[in-house]
mmCIF file with all atom_site columns, C-alpha atoms in Angstrom:
data_model
loop_
_atom_site.group_PDB
_atom_site.id
_atom_site.type_symbol
_atom_site.label_atom_id
_atom_site.label_alt_id
_atom_site.label_comp_id
_atom_site.label_asym_id
_atom_site.label_entity_id
_atom_site.label_seq_id
_atom_site.pdbx_PDB_ins_code
_atom_site.Cartn_x
_atom_site.Cartn_y
_atom_site.Cartn_z
_atom_site.occupancy
_atom_site.B_iso_or_equiv
_atom_site.pdbx_formal_charge
_atom_site.auth_seq_id
_atom_site.auth_comp_id
_atom_site.auth_asym_id
_atom_site.auth_atom_id
_atom_site.pdbx_PDB_model_num
ATOM 1   C CA . MET A 1 1   ? 28.859 -89.140  -58.667 1.00 0.00 ? 253 MET A CA 1
ATOM 2   C CA . LEU A 1 2   ? 26.525 -92.088  -58.131 1.00 0.00 ? 254 LEU A CA 1
ATOM 3   C CA . GLU A 1 3   ? 29.464 -94.122  -56.879 1.00 0.00 ? 255 GLU A CA 1
ATOM 4   C CA . ILE A 1 4   ? 30.289 -91.413  -54.337 1.00 0.00 ? 256 ILE A CA 1
ATOM 5   C CA . ILE A 1 5   ? 26.676 -91.277  -53.171 1.00 0.00 ? 257 ILE A CA 1
ATOM 6   C CA . HIS A 1 6   ? 26.631 -95.046  -52.810 1.00 0.00 ? 258 HIS A CA 1
ATOM 7   C CA . ALA A 1 7   ? 29.914 -95.021  -50.895 1.00 0.00 ? 259 ALA A CA 1
ATOM 8   C CA . ALA A 1 8   ? 28.653 -92.246  -48.591 1.00 0.00 ? 260 ALA A CA 1
ATOM 9   C CA . GLY A 1 9   ? 25.663 -94.288  -47.471 1.00 0.00 ? 261 GLY A CA 1
ATOM 10  C CA . TRP A 1 10  ? 22.104 -93.255  -46.755 1.00 0.00 ? 262 TRP A CA 1
ATOM 11  C CA . PRO A 1 11  ? 22.966 -90.223  -44.537 1.00 0.00 ? 263 PRO A CA 1
ATOM 12  C CA . ILE A 1 12  ? 24.250 -88.406  -47.636 1.00 0.00 ? 264 ILE A CA 1
ATOM 13  C CA . TRP A 1 13  ? 20.673 -88.045  -48.924 1.00 0.00 ? 265 TRP A CA 1
ATOM 14  C CA . LEU A 1 14  ? 19.869 -85.734  -46.026 1.00 0.00 ? 266 LEU A CA 1
ATOM 15  C CA . LEU A 1 15  ? 22.823 -83.570  -47.005 1.00 0.00 ? 267 LEU A CA 1
ATOM 16  C CA . ILE A 1 16  ? 21.844 -83.624  -50.690 1.00 0.00 ? 268 ILE A CA 1
ATOM 17  C CA . ALA A 1 17  ? 18.335 -82.406  -49.801 1.00 0.00 ? 269 ALA A CA 1
ATOM 18  C CA . THR A 1 18  ? 19.858 -79.682  -47.623 1.00 0.00 ? 270 THR A CA 1
ATOM 19  C CA . SER A 1 19  ? 22.216 -78.605  -50.404 1.00 0.00 ? 271 SER A CA 1
ATOM 20  C CA . VAL A 1 20  ? 19.354 -78.357  -52.922 1.00 0.00 ? 272 VAL A CA 1
ATOM 21  C CA . LEU A 1 21  ? 17.332 -76.241  -50.496 1.00 0.00 ? 273 LEU A CA 1
ATOM 22  C CA . GLY A 1 22  ? 20.330 -74.011  -49.776 1.00 0.00 ? 274 GLY A CA 1
ATOM 23  C CA . LEU A 1 23  ? 21.033 -73.525  -53.478 1.00 0.00 ? 275 LEU A CA 1
ATOM 24  C CA . ALA A 1 24  ? 17.389 -72.630  -54.122 1.00 0.00 ? 276 ALA A CA 1
ATOM 25  C CA . LEU A 1 25  ? 17.453 -70.025  -51.336 1.00 0.00 ? 277 LEU A CA 1
ATOM 26  C CA . ILE A 1 26  ? 20.681 -68.511  -52.639 1.00 0.00 ? 278 ILE A CA 1
ATOM 27  C CA . ILE A 1 27  ? 19.346 -68.230  -56.197 1.00 0.00 ? 279 ILE A CA 1
ATOM 28  C CA . GLU A 1 28  ? 16.083 -66.706  -54.964 1.00 0.00 ? 280 GLU A CA 1
ATOM 29  C CA . ARG A 1 29  ? 17.883 -64.087  -52.883 1.00 0.00 ? 281 ARG A CA 1
ATOM 30  C CA . VAL A 1 30  ? 20.338 -63.252  -55.679 1.00 0.00 ? 282 VAL A CA 1
ATOM 31  C CA . LEU A 1 31  ? 17.404 -62.560  -58.013 1.00 0.00 ? 283 LEU A CA 1
ATOM 32  C CA . SER A 1 32  ? 15.342 -60.698  -55.397 1.00 0.00 ? 284 SER A CA 1
ATOM 33  C CA . LEU A 1 33  ? 18.060 -58.496  -53.883 1.00 0.00 ? 285 LEU A CA 1
ATOM 34  C CA . ARG A 1 34  ? 19.063 -56.729  -57.073 1.00 0.00 ? 286 ARG A CA 1
ATOM 35  C CA . THR A 1 35  ? 19.685 -53.010  -56.766 1.00 0.00 ? 287 THR A CA 1
ATOM 36  C CA . GLY A 1 36  ? 17.367 -52.182  -59.656 1.00 0.00 ? 288 GLY A CA 1
ATOM 37  C CA . LEU A 1 37  ? 14.470 -53.934  -57.931 1.00 0.00 ? 289 LEU A CA 1
ATOM 38  C CA . ILE A 1 38  ? 15.068 -52.471  -54.485 1.00 0.00 ? 290 ILE A CA 1
ATOM 39  C CA . LEU A 1 39  ? 16.400 -48.960  -55.195 1.00 0.00 ? 291 LEU A CA 1
ATOM 40  C CA . PRO A 1 40  ? 15.298 -47.753  -58.641 1.00 0.00 ? 292 PRO A CA 1
ATOM 41  C CA . ARG A 1 41  ? 17.451 -44.767  -59.615 1.00 0.00 ? 293 ARG A CA 1
ATOM 42  C CA . ARG A 1 42  ? 14.690 -42.474  -60.829 1.00 0.00 ? 294 ARG A CA 1
ATOM 43  C CA . LEU A 1 43  ? 12.345 -43.051  -57.903 1.00 0.00 ? 295 LEU A CA 1
ATOM 44  C CA . PRO A 1 44  ? 13.601 -40.258  -55.581 1.00 0.00 ? 296 PRO A CA 1
ATOM 45  C CA . GLY A 1 45  ? 13.237 -37.747  -58.414 1.00 0.00 ? 297 GLY A CA 1
ATOM 46  C CA . GLN A 1 46  ? 9.718  -38.956  -59.145 1.00 0.00 ? 298 GLN A CA 1
ATOM 47  C CA . ALA A 1 47  ? 8.800  -38.664  -55.480 1.00 0.00 ? 299 ALA A CA 1
ATOM 48  C CA . LEU A 1 48  ? 10.116 -35.097  -55.425 1.00 0.00 ? 300 LEU A CA 1
ATOM 49  C CA . ASP A 1 49  ? 8.066  -34.236  -58.519 1.00 0.00 ? 301 ASP A CA 1
ATOM 50  C CA . LEU A 1 50  ? 4.941  -35.585  -56.844 1.00 0.00 ? 302 LEU A CA 1
ATOM 51  C CA . LEU A 1 51  ? 5.723  -33.570  -53.724 1.00 0.00 ? 303 LEU A CA 1
ATOM 52  C CA . ARG A 1 52  ? 6.047  -30.360  -55.717 1.00 0.00 ? 304 ARG A CA 1
ATOM 53  C CA . GLN A 1 53  ? 2.627  -30.839  -57.287 1.00 0.00 ? 305 GLN A CA 1
ATOM 54  C CA . LYS A 1 54  ? 0.006  -28.887  -55.428 1.00 0.00 ? 306 LYS A CA 1
ATOM 55  C CA . ASN A 1 55  ? -2.613 -31.564  -56.033 1.00 0.00 ? 307 ASN A CA 1
ATOM 56  C CA . ASN A 1 56  ? -1.004 -34.929  -55.462 1.00 0.00 ? 308 ASN A CA 1
ATOM 57  C CA . ASN A 1 57  ? -2.215 -37.759  -57.647 1.00 0.00 ? 309 ASN A CA 1
ATOM 58  C CA . PRO A 1 58  ? -3.227 -40.661  -55.371 1.00 0.00 ? 310 PRO A CA 1
ATOM 59  C CA . GLU A 1 59  ? -2.956 -43.109  -58.260 1.00 0.00 ? 311 GLU A CA 1
ATOM 60  C CA . ALA A 1 60  ? 0.624  -42.030  -58.988 1.00 0.00 ? 312 ALA A CA 1
ATOM 61  C CA . VAL A 1 61  ? 1.546  -42.455  -55.308 1.00 0.00 ? 313 VAL A CA 1
ATOM 62  C CA . LEU A 1 62  ? -0.090 -45.883  -55.277 1.00 0.00 ? 314 LEU A CA 1
ATOM 63  C CA . ARG A 1 63  ? 1.848  -46.918  -58.375 1.00 0.00 ? 315 ARG A CA 1
ATOM 64  C CA . MET A 1 64  ? 5.058  -45.732  -56.738 1.00 0.00 ? 316 MET A CA 1
ATOM 65  C CA . ALA A 1 65  ? 4.335  -47.826  -53.654 1.00 0.00 ? 317 ALA A CA 1
ATOM 66  C CA . GLY A 1 66  ? 3.994  -50.916  -55.840 1.00 0.00 ? 318 GLY A CA 1
ATOM 67  C CA . THR A 1 67  ? 7.214  -50.470  -57.790 1.00 0.00 ? 319 THR A CA 1
ATOM 68  C CA . SER A 1 68  ? 9.786  -51.381  -55.126 1.00 0.00 ? 320 SER A CA 1
ATOM 69  C CA . PRO A 1 69  ? 10.579 -51.363  -51.392 1.00 0.00 ? 321 PRO A CA 1
ATOM 70  C CA . LEU A 1 70  ? 11.980 -47.835  -51.757 1.00 0.00 ? 322 LEU A CA 1
ATOM 71  C CA . GLY A 1 71  ? 8.754  -46.841  -53.505 1.00 0.00 ? 323 GLY A CA 1
ATOM 72  C CA . ARG A 1 72  ? 6.744  -48.060  -50.511 1.00 0.00 ? 324 ARG A CA 1
ATOM 73  C CA . VAL A 1 73  ? 8.781  -45.955  -48.103 1.00 0.00 ? 325 VAL A CA 1
ATOM 74  C CA . LEU A 1 74  ? 8.695  -42.789  -50.218 1.00 0.00 ? 326 LEU A CA 1
ATOM 75  C CA . ALA A 1 75  ? 4.990  -43.231  -50.936 1.00 0.00 ? 327 ALA A CA 1
ATOM 76  C CA . GLU A 1 76  ? 4.364  -43.387  -47.195 1.00 0.00 ? 328 GLU A CA 1
ATOM 77  C CA . VAL A 1 77  ? 6.050  -40.007  -46.811 1.00 0.00 ? 329 VAL A CA 1
ATOM 78  C CA . LEU A 1 78  ? 3.845  -38.527  -49.526 1.00 0.00 ? 330 LEU A CA 1
ATOM 79  C CA . VAL A 1 79  ? 0.648  -40.061  -48.160 1.00 0.00 ? 331 VAL A CA 1
ATOM 80  C CA . ASN A 1 80  ? 1.321  -38.575  -44.720 1.00 0.00 ? 332 ASN A CA 1
ATOM 81  C CA . GLN A 1 81  ? 2.769  -35.250  -45.837 1.00 0.00 ? 333 GLN A CA 1
ATOM 82  C CA . ASN A 1 82  ? -0.130 -33.304  -44.286 1.00 0.00 ? 334 ASN A CA 1
ATOM 83  C CA . GLU A 1 83  ? 0.162  -35.125  -40.981 1.00 0.00 ? 335 GLU A CA 1
ATOM 84  C CA . PRO A 1 84  ? 2.230  -33.873  -38.011 1.00 0.00 ? 336 PRO A CA 1
ATOM 85  C CA . SER A 1 85  ? 5.916  -34.741  -38.181 1.00 0.00 ? 337 SER A CA 1
ATOM 86  C CA . ILE A 1 86  ? 5.692  -37.279  -35.348 1.00 0.00 ? 338 ILE A CA 1
ATOM 87  C CA . VAL A 1 87  ? 2.802  -39.124  -36.998 1.00 0.00 ? 339 VAL A CA 1
ATOM 88  C CA . ARG A 1 88  ? 4.557  -39.104  -40.370 1.00 0.00 ? 340 ARG A CA 1
ATOM 89  C CA . GLN A 1 89  ? 7.809  -40.447  -38.965 1.00 0.00 ? 341 GLN A CA 1
ATOM 90  C CA . SER A 1 90  ? 5.976  -43.162  -37.047 1.00 0.00 ? 342 SER A CA 1
ATOM 91  C CA . ALA A 1 91  ? 4.236  -44.260  -40.255 1.00 0.00 ? 343 ALA A CA 1
ATOM 92  C CA . ILE A 1 92  ? 7.562  -44.302  -42.114 1.00 0.00 ? 344 ILE A CA 1
ATOM 93  C CA . GLU A 1 93  ? 9.149  -46.433  -39.380 1.00 0.00 ? 345 GLU A CA 1
ATOM 94  C CA . ASP A 1 94  ? 6.276  -48.925  -39.512 1.00 0.00 ? 346 ASP A CA 1
ATOM 95  C CA . VAL A 1 95  ? 6.626  -49.333  -43.268 1.00 0.00 ? 347 VAL A CA 1
ATOM 96  C CA . GLY A 1 96  ? 10.400 -49.539  -42.896 1.00 0.00 ? 348 GLY A CA 1
ATOM 97  C CA . LYS A 1 97  ? 10.064 -52.422  -40.440 1.00 0.00 ? 349 LYS A CA 1
ATOM 98  C CA . ASP A 1 98  ? 7.825  -54.302  -42.850 1.00 0.00 ? 350 ASP A CA 1
ATOM 99  C CA . VAL A 1 99  ? 10.232 -53.669  -45.739 1.00 0.00 ? 351 VAL A CA 1
ATOM 100 C CA . ALA A 1 100 ? 13.171 -54.864  -43.622 1.00 0.00 ? 352 ALA A CA 1
ATOM 101 C CA . HIS A 1 101 ? 11.267 -58.017  -42.723 1.00 0.00 ? 353 HIS A CA 1
ATOM 102 C CA . ARG A 1 102 ? 10.593 -58.762  -46.398 1.00 0.00 ? 354 ARG A CA 1
ATOM 103 C CA . LEU A 1 103 ? 14.185 -58.098  -47.447 1.00 0.00 ? 355 LEU A CA 1
ATOM 104 C CA . ASN A 1 104 ? 15.465 -60.463  -44.747 1.00 0.00 ? 356 ASN A CA 1
ATOM 105 C CA . ARG A 1 105 ? 13.119 -63.214  -45.893 1.00 0.00 ? 357 ARG A CA 1
ATOM 106 C CA . TYR A 1 106 ? 14.761 -66.665  -46.118 1.00 0.00 ? 358 TYR A CA 1
ATOM 107 C CA . LEU A 1 107 ? 18.030 -65.430  -44.588 1.00 0.00 ? 359 LEU A CA 1
ATOM 108 C CA . PRO A 1 108 ? 17.340 -67.169  -41.248 1.00 0.00 ? 360 PRO A CA 1
ATOM 109 C CA . ALA A 1 109 ? 16.760 -70.407  -43.182 1.00 0.00 ? 361 ALA A CA 1
ATOM 110 C CA . LEU A 1 110 ? 20.103 -69.975  -44.946 1.00 0.00 ? 362 LEU A CA 1
ATOM 111 C CA . ALA A 1 111 ? 21.809 -69.379  -41.600 1.00 0.00 ? 363 ALA A CA 1
ATOM 112 C CA . THR A 1 112 ? 20.150 -72.529  -40.246 1.00 0.00 ? 364 THR A CA 1
ATOM 113 C CA . ILE A 1 113 ? 21.539 -74.550  -43.160 1.00 0.00 ? 365 ILE A CA 1
ATOM 114 C CA . ALA A 1 114 ? 25.024 -73.189  -42.453 1.00 0.00 ? 366 ALA A CA 1
ATOM 115 C CA . VAL A 1 115 ? 24.734 -74.429  -38.860 1.00 0.00 ? 367 VAL A CA 1
ATOM 116 C CA . VAL A 1 116 ? 22.894 -77.695  -39.450 1.00 0.00 ? 368 VAL A CA 1
ATOM 117 C CA . ALA A 1 117 ? 24.921 -79.018  -42.423 1.00 0.00 ? 369 ALA A CA 1
ATOM 118 C CA . PRO A 1 118 ? 28.095 -79.757  -40.388 1.00 0.00 ? 370 PRO A CA 1
ATOM 119 C CA . LEU A 1 119 ? 25.956 -81.432  -37.713 1.00 0.00 ? 371 LEU A CA 1
ATOM 120 C CA . MET A 1 120 ? 24.345 -83.603  -40.366 1.00 0.00 ? 372 MET A CA 1
ATOM 121 C CA . GLY A 1 121 ? 27.835 -84.433  -41.628 1.00 0.00 ? 373 GLY A CA 1
ATOM 122 C CA . LEU A 1 122 ? 28.780 -85.351  -38.063 1.00 0.00 ? 374 LEU A CA 1
ATOM 123 C CA . PHE A 1 123 ? 25.727 -87.593  -37.891 1.00 0.00 ? 375 PHE A CA 1
ATOM 124 C CA . GLY A 1 124 ? 26.955 -89.349  -41.044 1.00 0.00 ? 376 GLY A CA 1
ATOM 125 C CA . THR A 1 125 ? 30.349 -89.728  -39.389 1.00 0.00 ? 377 THR A CA 1
ATOM 126 C CA . VAL A 1 126 ? 28.735 -91.427  -36.407 1.00 0.00 ? 378 VAL A CA 1
ATOM 127 C CA . VAL A 1 127 ? 26.894 -93.791  -38.736 1.00 0.00 ? 379 VAL A CA 1
ATOM 128 C CA . GLY A 1 128 ? 30.215 -94.564  -40.413 1.00 0.00 ? 380 GLY A CA 1
ATOM 129 C CA . MET A 1 129 ? 31.851 -95.256  -37.057 1.00 0.00 ? 381 MET A CA 1
ATOM 130 C CA . ILE A 1 130 ? 29.036 -97.645  -36.200 1.00 0.00 ? 382 ILE A CA 1
ATOM 131 C CA . GLU A 1 131 ? 29.753 -99.459  -39.474 1.00 0.00 ? 383 GLU A CA 1
ATOM 132 C CA . ILE A 1 132 ? 33.454 -99.611  -38.559 1.00 0.00 ? 384 ILE A CA 1
ATOM 133 C CA . PHE A 1 133 ? 32.831 -101.055 -35.100 1.00 0.00 ? 385 PHE A CA 1
ATOM 134 C CA . GLY A 1 134 ? 30.278 -103.451 -36.583 1.00 0.00 ? 386 GLY A CA 1
ATOM 135 C CA . SER A 1 135 ? 32.954 -104.856 -38.874 1.00 0.00 ? 387 SER A CA 1
ATOM 136 C CA . TYR A 1 136 ? 34.841 -106.346 -35.931 1.00 0.00 ? 388 TYR A CA 1
ATOM 137 C CA . THR A 1 137 ? 33.791 -109.757 -34.673 1.00 0.00 ? 389 THR A CA 1
ATOM 138 C CA . PRO A 1 138 ? 35.512 -112.324 -32.462 1.00 0.00 ? 390 PRO A CA 1
ATOM 139 C CA . ALA A 1 139 ? 36.520 -114.142 -35.643 1.00 0.00 ? 391 ALA A CA 1
ATOM 140 C CA . GLY A 1 140 ? 38.187 -111.010 -37.073 1.00 0.00 ? 392 GLY A CA 1
ATOM 141 C CA . GLY A 1 141 ? 37.307 -107.899 -39.046 1.00 0.00 ? 393 GLY A CA 1
ATOM 142 C CA . ASP A 1 142 ? 35.477 -107.563 -42.345 1.00 0.00 ? 394 ASP A CA 1
ATOM 143 C CA . PRO A 1 143 ? 37.682 -105.397 -44.599 1.00 0.00 ? 395 PRO A CA 1
ATOM 144 C CA . ALA A 1 144 ? 34.799 -104.494 -46.916 1.00 0.00 ? 396 ALA A CA 1
ATOM 145 C CA . GLN A 1 145 ? 32.573 -103.304 -44.076 1.00 0.00 ? 397 GLN A CA 1
ATOM 146 C CA . LEU A 1 146 ? 35.492 -101.448 -42.518 1.00 0.00 ? 398 LEU A CA 1
ATOM 147 C CA . ALA A 1 147 ? 36.187 -99.628  -45.794 1.00 0.00 ? 399 ALA A CA 1
ATOM 148 C CA . ARG A 1 148 ? 32.495 -98.762  -46.188 1.00 0.00 ? 400 ARG A CA 1
ATOM 149 C CA . GLY A 1 149 ? 32.362 -97.341  -42.680 1.00 0.00 ? 401 GLY A CA 1
ATOM 150 C CA . ILE A 1 150 ? 35.379 -95.148  -43.367 1.00 0.00 ? 402 ILE A CA 1
ATOM 151 C CA . SER A 1 151 ? 33.819 -93.957  -46.652 1.00 0.00 ? 403 SER A CA 1
ATOM 152 C CA . ILE A 1 152 ? 30.548 -93.053  -44.957 1.00 0.00 ? 404 ILE A CA 1
ATOM 153 C CA . ALA A 1 153 ? 32.342 -91.128  -42.209 1.00 0.00 ? 405 ALA A CA 1
ATOM 154 C CA . LEU A 1 154 ? 34.651 -89.137  -44.481 1.00 0.00 ? 406 LEU A CA 1
ATOM 155 C CA . TYR A 1 155 ? 32.209 -88.364  -47.298 1.00 0.00 ? 407 TYR A CA 1
ATOM 156 C CA . ASN A 1 156 ? 29.497 -87.119  -44.959 1.00 0.00 ? 408 ASN A CA 1
ATOM 157 C CA . THR A 1 157 ? 31.907 -84.974  -42.956 1.00 0.00 ? 409 THR A CA 1
ATOM 158 C CA . GLY A 1 158 ? 33.373 -83.419  -46.076 1.00 0.00 ? 410 GLY A CA 1
ATOM 159 C CA . PHE A 1 159 ? 30.018 -82.842  -47.764 1.00 0.00 ? 411 PHE A CA 1
ATOM 160 C CA . GLY A 1 160 ? 28.542 -81.250  -44.644 1.00 0.00 ? 412 GLY A CA 1
ATOM 161 C CA . ILE A 1 161 ? 31.409 -78.757  -44.471 1.00 0.00 ? 413 ILE A CA 1
ATOM 162 C CA . MET A 1 162 ? 31.186 -78.142  -48.218 1.00 0.00 ? 414 MET A CA 1
ATOM 163 C CA . ILE A 1 163 ? 27.529 -77.132  -47.831 1.00 0.00 ? 415 ILE A CA 1
ATOM 164 C CA . ALA A 1 164 ? 28.057 -75.014  -44.717 1.00 0.00 ? 416 ALA A CA 1
ATOM 165 C CA . ILE A 1 165 ? 30.850 -72.800  -46.084 1.00 0.00 ? 417 ILE A CA 1
ATOM 166 C CA . PRO A 1 166 ? 29.002 -71.262  -49.085 1.00 0.00 ? 418 PRO A CA 1
ATOM 167 C CA . ALA A 1 167 ? 25.770 -71.058  -47.070 1.00 0.00 ? 419 ALA A CA 1
ATOM 168 C CA . LEU A 1 168 ? 27.536 -69.011  -44.395 1.00 0.00 ? 420 LEU A CA 1
ATOM 169 C CA . ILE A 1 169 ? 29.319 -66.824  -46.962 1.00 0.00 ? 421 ILE A CA 1
ATOM 170 C CA . PHE A 1 170 ? 26.106 -66.012  -48.845 1.00 0.00 ? 422 PHE A CA 1
ATOM 171 C CA . HIS A 1 171 ? 24.213 -65.425  -45.610 1.00 0.00 ? 423 HIS A CA 1
ATOM 172 C CA . ARG A 1 172 ? 26.748 -62.811  -44.498 1.00 0.00 ? 424 ARG A CA 1
ATOM 173 C CA . TYR A 1 173 ? 26.778 -61.282  -47.989 1.00 0.00 ? 425 TYR A CA 1
ATOM 174 C CA . PHE A 1 174 ? 22.988 -60.994  -48.153 1.00 0.00 ? 426 PHE A CA 1
ATOM 175 C CA . ARG A 1 175 ? 22.827 -59.543  -44.647 1.00 0.00 ? 427 ARG A CA 1
ATOM 176 C CA . SER A 1 176 ? 25.312 -56.816  -45.527 1.00 0.00 ? 428 SER A CA 1
ATOM 177 C CA . ARG A 1 177 ? 23.431 -56.150  -48.773 1.00 0.00 ? 429 ARG A CA 1
ATOM 178 C CA . VAL A 1 178 ? 20.118 -55.795  -46.950 1.00 0.00 ? 430 VAL A CA 1
ATOM 179 C CA . ASP A 1 179 ? 21.728 -53.456  -44.393 1.00 0.00 ? 431 ASP A CA 1
ATOM 180 C CA . HIS A 1 180 ? 23.026 -51.326  -47.270 1.00 0.00 ? 432 HIS A CA 1
ATOM 181 C CA . PHE A 1 181 ? 19.588 -51.180  -48.889 1.00 0.00 ? 433 PHE A CA 1
ATOM 182 C CA . LEU A 1 182 ? 17.909 -50.224  -45.618 1.00 0.00 ? 434 LEU A CA 1
ATOM 183 C CA . HIS A 1 183 ? 20.485 -47.488  -45.026 1.00 0.00 ? 435 HIS A CA 1
ATOM 184 C CA . GLN A 1 184 ? 19.877 -46.056  -48.498 1.00 0.00 ? 436 GLN A CA 1
ATOM 185 C CA . MET A 1 185 ? 16.097 -46.160  -48.061 1.00 0.00 ? 437 MET A CA 1
ATOM 186 C CA . GLU A 1 186 ? 16.346 -44.495  -44.667 1.00 0.00 ? 438 GLU A CA 1
ATOM 187 C CA . ARG A 1 187 ? 18.484 -41.732  -46.159 1.00 0.00 ? 439 ARG A CA 1
ATOM 188 C CA . GLU A 1 188 ? 16.116 -41.109  -49.086 1.00 0.00 ? 440 GLU A CA 1
ATOM 189 C CA . ALA A 1 189 ? 13.093 -41.105  -46.781 1.00 0.00 ? 441 ALA A CA 1
ATOM 190 C CA . SER A 1 190 ? 14.810 -38.657  -44.423 1.00 0.00 ? 442 SER A CA 1
ATOM 191 C CA . VAL A 1 191 ? 15.596 -36.295  -47.288 1.00 0.00 ? 443 VAL A CA 1
ATOM 192 C CA . LEU A 1 192 ? 12.005 -36.366  -48.541 1.00 0.00 ? 444 LEU A CA 1
ATOM 193 C CA . ASP A 1 193 ? 10.651 -35.993  -45.000 1.00 0.00 ? 445 ASP A CA 1
ATOM 194 C CA . ARG A 1 194 ? 12.802 -32.905  -44.446 1.00 0.00 ? 446 ARG A CA 1
ATOM 195 C CA . LEU A 1 195 ? 11.499 -31.398  -47.666 1.00 0.00 ? 447 LEU A CA 1
ATOM 196 C CA . VAL A 1 196 ? 7.945  -32.054  -46.510 1.00 0.00 ? 448 VAL A CA 1
ATOM 197 C CA . SER A 1 197 ? 8.694  -30.422  -43.156 1.00 0.00 ? 449 SER A CA 1
ATOM 198 C CA . ARG A 1 198 ? 10.063 -27.345  -44.929 1.00 0.00 ? 450 ARG A CA 1
ATOM 199 C CA . GLY A 1 199 ? 6.898  -27.040  -46.947 1.00 0.00 ? 451 GLY A CA 1
ATOM 200 C CA . ALA A 1 200 ? 8.423  -27.996  -50.314 1.00 0.00 ? 452 ALA A CA 1
ATOM 201 C CA . GLY A 1 201 ? 5.993  -27.744  -53.176 1.00 0.00 ? 453 GLY A CA 1
ATOM 202 C CA . GLN A 1 202 ? 3.591  -25.529  -51.289 1.00 0.00 ? 454 GLN A CA 1
#
């Protein structure tokens, strides 16, 4: 590995730093976007139980809001259950926007890595080409410098593409996962909101 890094020249260090950052973002999102953390199974039932209680427990609602993103949305419905429907739905939408923003955290950075990595590889290719042209002199070419220039160009191009492909794949995967979570939260909030509108638990 050290031989490859040496053959790829100094531009490879930029790509190595980018790959480490991309890997860290992917691991963080894999751990954060787990279904159990975002959409706990028992939460809708707990929210319904709180709704059916004539005297809602503010502490229980507050605990629900702190459990998960879904808990925040459902807790907002319960907090505003005595408000007019328009006010309640506006409050739910505001919380939903904040939840969506938090779930999409770091995804723009991952998308940036997917775009920038090939460009950084191209930059390494240019550096390699400069080495190649620098190997030619009126007296003839330097085979060692020519070989080094080719190594720099090819290694950087290949490594840039190798970083970009998984970054793009995981970015698309996380985006679809977040969209799924938001759809599920919107559905659960709509169900609870309809129950509130019908006077459930009165």
